[in-house]
Amino acid sequence: MLDQGAPPRNSSPTARTAPGVGARLMRRKPVERLVAEGGQGEGGSLRRSLGLWQLTMISIGATLGTGIFVVLGEAVPKAGPAVTLSFVIAGLTALFSALSYAELAGTIPVSGSSYSYAYATMGELIAWVCGWCLLLEYGVSVAAVAVGWGEYLNELLDGTVGVTIPAALSAPPGDGGVFNLPALIVVLLAMAFLMGGARESARANTIMVIVKIGALVLFCAIGVQGFRSGNYENFMPLGMAGVSAAGATLFFSYIGFDAASTAGEEAKNAQRDLPRAILLSLVIVTALYVLVAAVAVGAKPWRDFTDSEAALAQIMSEVTGQTFWGTLLAFCAVIAIASVVLVVLYGQTRILFAMSRDGLVPKVFAKVNPRTGTPRANTLIVSLFCGVLAAAVPLGQLADATSIGTLFAFALVNVAVVVLRRKRPEMPRTFRVPLSPVLPALGFAFCVWMMGSLSTITWVVFGVWMAVGLVFYFLYGYRRSRLAAPVPSEAK
């Protein structure tokens, strides 16, 4: 029996019966087609304007700042002084996955990131699941980081003009507030930059990245003066389970290299520069994370962190006995966290751009403004959604939901790199994962282990999210997919 909308059996010599449901769920998009469609949207094309420097800054911009400026206050009570080990474990997990990302980004340089890699290797249903996880990863992480931005904004306002935004307007429901207005504002500011174009956004991000690296170096120089070795005497008070739980929470702060891979269709030389940018940024970020965490715990007893999202600014003030340094760090953090929002929001829009071009989500997300070369409608819709989410949901729930979506997507990437090696060994690769399939297998195992460390409520939220995604796919994407009726020349 033919599916609805399929061509008549005898309409042409090349016509054939439509594939069954199983075959349609496993249909793969050829790598050559993915690359050939790169940059093409509805009504216009993305512009290739990003070099190695900009791509590396995008990686660092999306990564550096989130785990240190925002989530450190949440992670320390879970692991104690061993939070430094949590950063190492999270960074190692990210490294295994980053190696797989680097190989696939150089081989399939497109905006879809792990969604597109899964589409080329494991089929449409797995690609959809991966893409749906990416929407959770990017969209929710934008909101999570934006929540912390308001904390530092209040520190800055208090240190400069002596006033703060009332709790009702600076915290979401459940955290003592009604509506987190600063979180909404920072998302809308990022949206304004993205509307102007990728190159303009990259320039703004580069400036902000330089500011935040300088801020963290300054924190280490001052914070080490308050270092007390006694703060490390009970190094692992909550055991390895606490270290693992903190690492899982911190892992979402390592998604920067994933954001870089979403710039594949706007990079000047994506096959050469993407692998380099991914690995270089991860090394820089991990080193800074571990150093700052070590200084922070050494300068302040771990029991005193108490879930503060502005922990570093508070430590600066406590060590010096002056509010100036804490205020300065708060200013730098406001800039730093804004850059994370900017770049991760960018990645979110490019994931939806790729999924829309494949027909799995509405076409509006693939429409490109011919003047700016950006998906403006896409950017507007995503920004408003993330802004409202940031204003209405507590940070802790957001961060853990982001972690599980990230870990799931990364696990699939480690599988995809092995599958593509076996199916298309002849393809040119500008970077190859060493010791494959051993390292991808380790990356997959680490991701699964860290997922198991997350709370039951996080798994429930993830399960509900995936169920909603599958319903949407079968009601919309399954039949609207551009691979639903491939032309005969593409059929395999």
C-alpha positions as a printed Julia matrix, in Angstrom:
492×3 Matrix{Float64}:
  0.0    0.0     0.0
  1.28   3.46   -0.87
  1.54   6.24    1.71
 -0.71   9.24    1.25
  0.79  11.71   -1.17
  3.11   9.14   -2.78
  3.29   9.15   -6.59
  1.21   6.52   -8.47
  2.97   3.18   -8.95
  3.22   3.57  -12.73
  3.77   7.31  -12.95
  7.37   6.92  -14.14
  9.96   4.24  -14.82
 11.78   5.14  -11.62
  8.7    5.14   -9.37
  8.62   2.58   -6.59
  6.51   1.61   -3.65
  6.88   3.89   -0.66
  9.11   2.57    2.12
  7.54   1.25    5.29
  7.35   3.16    8.56
 10.56   1.61    9.86
 12.5    2.54    6.74
 11.17   6.1     6.83
 12.21   6.52   10.44
 15.73   5.34    9.58
 16.15   7.31    6.35
 19.5    9.11    6.3
 20.38  12.38    4.65
 23.47  11.98    2.46
 26.51  13.93    3.64
 26.93  15.44    0.19
 23.39  16.8     0.29
 23.9   18.23    3.77
 27.01  20.07    2.65
 25.49  21.21   -0.67
 22.54  22.79    1.14
 24.85  24.61    3.56
 23.82  28.23    4.12
 20.68  27.99    2.01
 17.47  29.17    3.65
 14.03  30.41    2.67
 14.49  33.63    0.68
 18.2   34.07    1.28
 21.52  32.57    2.41
 23.68  32.76    5.5
 26.95  34.64    4.98
 30.37  33.05    5.39
 32.26  35.66    7.42
 33.83  33.86   10.41
 37.49  32.83   10.65
 39.41  30.74   13.21
 39.7   33.62   15.69
 35.98  34.38   15.63
 35.05  30.69   15.87
 37.34  30.18   18.87
 35.86  33.25   20.54
 32.37  31.86   19.9
 33.38  28.64   21.66
 34.88  30.5    24.61
 32.06  33.0    24.66
 29.44  30.27   25.01
 31.44  28.36   27.6
 33.58  30.56   29.81
 31.61  32.25   32.52
 28.56  30.05   32.95
 30.02  27.45   35.3
 32.24  29.91   37.17
 30.18  33.08   37.41
 26.79  31.42   37.88
 26.72  27.76   38.87
 29.8   27.53   41.11
 27.66  28.55   44.08
 25.35  25.6    43.39
 28.08  23.05   42.7
 30.27  23.66   45.76
 27.6   22.59   48.33
 27.23  19.31   46.4
 30.93  18.38   46.24
 32.74  20.52   48.81
 36.38  21.39   48.02
 36.35  18.48   45.54
 34.41  20.73   43.17
 37.76  21.22   41.43
 37.7   17.5    40.69
 34.12  17.88   39.45
 35.34  20.45   36.92
 38.09  18.07   35.8
 35.64  15.19   35.35
 33.17  17.38   33.47
 36.02  18.73   31.33
 37.3   15.23   30.59
 33.82  14.13   29.59
 33.58  17.18   27.37
 37.02  16.46   25.86
 36.06  12.97   24.68
 32.94  14.38   23.07
 34.84  17.41   21.72
 37.19  15.09   19.83
 34.2   13.47   18.15
 32.68  16.88   17.44
 35.95  18.06   15.92
 36.07  15.15   13.47
 32.43  15.49   12.44
 32.58  19.3    12.22
 35.47  19.04    9.79
 33.72  16.34    7.77
 30.16  17.73    7.81
 30.55  21.53    8.26
 26.89  22.54    8.61
 24.74  24.52   11.05
 22.86  21.53   12.44
 25.71  20.37   14.69
 25.02  16.96   16.26
 21.51  16.94   14.79
 22.96  16.92   11.27
 25.65  14.4    12.21
 22.97  12.02   13.49
 20.88  12.6    10.34
 23.78  11.5     8.17
 24.66   8.42   10.21
 21.77   7.07   12.29
 18.62   8.19   10.51
 15.83  10.72   10.83
 14.21   9.56   14.08
 17.52   9.59   15.96
 18.35  12.94   14.36
 15.04  14.33   15.56
 15.66  13.06   19.09
 19.12  14.64   19.0
 17.78  17.92   17.64
 15.02  17.97   20.26
 17.69  17.49   22.95
 19.65  20.37   21.44
 16.61  22.6    21.72
 16.52  21.73   25.42
 20.28  22.22   25.72
 20.48  25.59   24.02
 17.14  27.15   24.8
 17.12  26.25   28.46
 20.8   27.13   28.98
 20.13  30.62   27.62
 17.45  31.0    30.25
 19.6   29.47   33.0
 22.5   31.82   32.36
 20.21  34.83   32.05
 18.85  34.1    35.55
 22.37  34.41   37.01
 22.98  37.64   35.1
 20.45  39.4    37.29
 22.36  38.4    40.46
 25.52  40.09   39.23
 23.59  43.09   37.96
 22.28  43.62   41.48
 25.82  43.33   42.89
 26.94  45.96   40.4
 24.07  48.32   41.15
 24.57  47.94   44.9
 28.28  48.71   44.62
 27.89  51.73   42.34
 24.63  53.53   43.11
 23.62  51.8    46.32
 20.31  50.43   45.08
 19.19  47.03   43.86
 16.31  45.71   41.82
 13.55  44.49   44.18
 13.45  40.72   44.69
 10.0   40.57   43.15
 11.49  41.77   39.84
 14.92  40.12   40.01
 14.06  36.48   40.8
 11.69  33.95   39.28
  8.76  32.34   41.11
 10.03  29.79   43.59
 13.16  31.81   44.32
 11.42  34.62   46.17
 10.35  36.67   43.17
  7.5   37.17   40.77
  9.23  37.93   37.46
 12.97  38.06   36.67
 13.08  41.26   34.63
 16.92  41.42   34.24
 16.94  37.92   32.76
 14.43  38.98   30.11
 16.39  42.15   29.37
 19.72  40.4    28.73
 18.06  37.95   26.32
 16.47  40.82   24.4
 19.83  42.63   24.23
 21.44  39.5    22.77
 18.58  39.28   20.28
 19.29  42.84   19.12
 22.95  41.96   18.39
 22.02  38.79   16.51
 19.56  40.67   14.34
 22.46  42.73   12.98
 24.37  39.8    11.51
 26.82  37.02   12.43
 29.97  39.08   11.86
 28.72  41.98   13.96
 27.67  39.61   16.75
 31.07  37.89   16.63
 32.85  41.23   17.06
 30.76  42.11   20.11
 31.35  38.63   21.53
 35.13  38.91   21.08
 35.25  42.11   23.13
 33.16  40.52   25.87
 35.34  37.39   25.94
 38.49  39.46   26.46
 36.79  41.28   29.34
 35.78  38.06   31.11
 39.17  36.38   30.75
 40.71  39.49   32.28
 38.16  39.37   35.1
 38.94  35.76   35.99
 42.68  36.37   35.95
 42.1   39.36   38.26
 39.98  37.21   40.58
 42.77  34.62   40.86
 45.37  37.29   41.6
 43.29  38.77   44.44
 41.49  35.66   45.67
 44.72  33.74   46.24
 45.62  36.3    48.93
 42.76  34.91   51.04
 43.73  31.28   50.39
 43.54  29.06   53.5
 44.83  25.49   53.24
 42.43  24.48   56.02
 39.54  24.91   53.61
 40.83  21.78   51.82
 41.27  19.54   54.88
 38.05  17.59   54.29
 38.48  17.43   50.54
 35.59  15.12   49.64
 33.0   15.51   52.44
 30.1   14.17   50.37
 32.0   11.37   48.71
 32.36  10.51   45.04
 28.59  10.72   44.62
 28.76  14.43   45.47
 31.63  14.96   43.05
 29.67  13.2    40.3
 26.48  15.16   41.05
 28.36  18.47   40.96
 30.11  17.43   37.74
 26.77  16.68   36.09
 25.46  20.1    37.12
 28.63  21.82   35.89
 28.69  19.96   32.59
 26.25  22.32   30.93
 28.93  25.02   31.17
 31.03  23.08   28.64
 28.69  23.4    25.68
 30.7   26.16   24.02
 32.38  23.95   21.44
 28.95  22.7    20.45
 27.93  26.31   19.77
 30.98  26.71   17.53
 29.89  23.73   15.45
 26.57  25.46   14.75
 28.52  28.15   12.88
 29.57  25.67   10.19
 27.63  27.42    7.43
 28.94  30.87    8.33
 32.64  29.96    8.61
 35.04  30.95    5.84
 36.92  27.64    5.98
 34.79  25.42    8.17
 36.56  22.13    7.48
 39.92  23.52    8.59
 38.92  25.96   11.32
 36.06  24.26   13.19
 38.1   21.35   14.62
 40.86  23.74   15.73
 38.44  26.18   17.34
 36.6   23.41   19.21
 39.7   21.87   20.79
 41.56  25.12   21.47
 38.61  26.69   23.25
 37.99  23.63   25.42
 41.6   23.56   26.64
 41.55  27.26   27.54
 38.19  27.08   29.29
 38.93  23.96   31.33
 42.23  25.39   32.6
 40.55  28.61   33.71
 37.61  26.8    35.33
 39.83  24.56   37.45
 42.13  27.42   38.48
 39.31  29.75   39.51
 37.43  27.0    41.37
 40.58  26.06   43.3
 41.18  29.67   44.34
 37.52  30.24   45.26
 37.27  27.21   47.55
 40.63  28.04   49.09
 39.47  31.56   49.91
 36.03  30.64   51.31
 34.85  27.58   53.32
 32.71  25.39   51.12
 29.76  25.43   53.55
 29.5   29.21   53.14
 28.68  29.18   49.44
 24.96  28.51   50.03
 23.78  28.55   46.41
 24.9   32.11   45.67
 24.99  32.96   41.96
 27.36  35.87   42.64
 29.93  33.91   44.64
 33.07  35.32   43.0
 32.13  38.95   43.58
 31.39  38.17   47.23
 34.78  36.46   47.66
 36.58  39.47   46.18
 34.87  41.78   48.66
 35.54  39.48   51.61
 39.23  39.0    50.8
 40.01  42.69   50.29
 37.58  44.12   52.82
 36.55  46.59   50.13
 33.5   46.67   47.93
 35.38  48.11   44.94
 36.9   44.82   43.76
 33.65  42.92   44.12
 31.89  45.66   42.21
 34.51  45.52   39.46
 34.15  41.77   39.16
 30.38  42.11   39.11
 30.72  44.53   36.18
 32.93  42.05   34.32
 30.51  39.24   35.11
 27.61  41.23   33.68
 29.58  41.49   30.44
 30.77  37.89   30.57
 27.4   36.29   31.14
 25.84  38.47   28.46
 28.31  36.97   25.96
 27.22  33.45   26.96
 23.6   34.39   26.36
 24.53  35.93   23.0
 26.43  32.94   21.63
 24.21  30.17   22.98
 21.15  31.98   21.64
 22.97  32.12   18.31
 23.49  28.35   18.41
 19.85  27.73   19.22
 18.67  29.67   16.18
 21.06  27.81   13.87
 19.9   24.42   15.1
 16.3   25.36   14.37
 17.42  26.78   11.0
 18.82  23.38    9.99
 15.81  21.45   11.26
 13.44  23.8     9.47
 15.33  23.47    6.21
 14.86  19.7     6.49
 11.12  20.19    6.96
 10.98  18.87   10.53
  9.89  22.19   12.08
  7.93  25.08   10.48
  9.5   26.96    7.57
  9.53  30.27    9.43
 12.71  29.18   11.24
 14.59  28.86    7.92
 13.65  32.25    6.52
 16.75  34.4     5.97
 16.68  38.18    5.74
 18.47  39.03    2.47
 19.87  42.3     3.86
 21.49  40.97    7.04
 21.95  37.33    6.05
 20.35  36.2     9.34
 17.21  34.21   10.23
 15.48  37.19   11.88
 12.05  35.65   12.49
 13.75  32.62   13.98
 15.84  34.85   16.27
 12.8   36.82   17.42
 10.71  33.76   18.26
 13.52  31.95   20.08
 14.55  35.06   22.03
 11.06  35.75   23.29
 10.59  32.14   24.35
 13.94  31.96   26.16
 13.41  35.37   27.77
 10.06  34.4    29.25
 11.48  31.06   30.4
 14.38  32.82   32.14
 12.01  35.2    33.87
  9.71  32.49   35.22
 11.76  29.37   36.12
 14.39  28.94   38.92
 18.05  28.51   37.9
 18.71  25.11   39.5
 15.96  23.34   37.59
 17.09  24.99   34.37
 20.76  24.04   34.76
 20.06  20.35   35.41
 17.59  20.14   32.52
 20.25  21.62   30.26
 22.85  19.11   31.47
 20.76  16.05   30.63
 19.93  17.35   27.15
 23.59  18.13   26.51
 24.84  14.77   27.76
 22.3   12.88   25.64
 23.26  14.79   22.49
 26.97  14.33   23.15
 26.49  10.6    23.68
 24.9   10.37   20.23
 27.79  12.3    18.66
 30.27   9.75   20.03
 28.23   7.03   18.36
 27.89   9.0    15.12
 31.63   9.42   14.62
 32.15   5.65   14.8
 29.21   4.94   12.49
 30.44   7.41    9.85
 33.94   5.92   10.01
 32.49   2.5     9.21
 29.95   3.6     6.59
 32.07   6.24    4.82
 35.74   5.47    5.51
 36.8    7.09    2.25
 35.54  10.57    3.15
 38.24  13.25    3.61
 38.64  14.23    7.27
 40.58  17.29    8.38
 40.74  15.85   11.91
 40.48  12.27   13.13
 39.71  11.14   16.67
 42.79   9.27   17.93
 42.37   5.69   19.16
 38.89   5.4    17.65
 36.61   3.68   18.61
 38.11   3.58   22.13
 37.91   7.33   22.87
 34.39   7.75   21.43
 33.31   4.76   23.53
 34.78   6.42   26.63
 33.0    9.64   25.73
 29.71   7.76   25.44
 30.29   5.96   28.75
 31.14   9.18   30.61
 28.0   10.87   29.29
 25.8    7.97   30.4
 27.48   7.89   33.82
 26.95  11.61   34.4
 23.34  11.37   33.24
 22.85   8.75   35.92
 24.05  11.25   38.54
 21.22  13.67   37.87
 18.15  13.84   40.09
 14.92  11.91   39.54
 12.96  15.1    38.85
 15.44  16.01   36.1
 14.84  12.62   34.47
 11.09  13.13   34.75
 11.36  16.53   33.06
 13.58  14.99   30.37
 11.12  12.15   29.81
  8.2   14.54   29.43
 10.24  16.71   27.06
 11.13  13.73   24.87
  7.52  12.51   24.83
  6.33  15.93   23.68
  9.04  15.93   21.01
  8.04  12.54   19.64
  4.4   13.59   19.48
  5.39  16.7    17.53
  7.58  14.67   15.17
  4.89  12.14   14.29
  2.21  14.81   13.9
  4.37  17.23   11.89
  7.91  16.3    10.88
  7.34  12.68    9.89
  5.28  13.6     6.8
  6.7   17.05    6.11
 10.31  15.91    6.05
 12.04  16.77    2.8
 13.28  13.18    2.7
  9.69  11.88    2.81
  9.63  11.67   -1.0
 13.23  11.92   -2.29
 13.83  12.37   -5.96
 14.86   9.14   -7.72
 18.45  10.31   -8.17
 18.77  10.57   -4.38
 17.08   7.29   -3.57
 19.37   4.58   -2.37
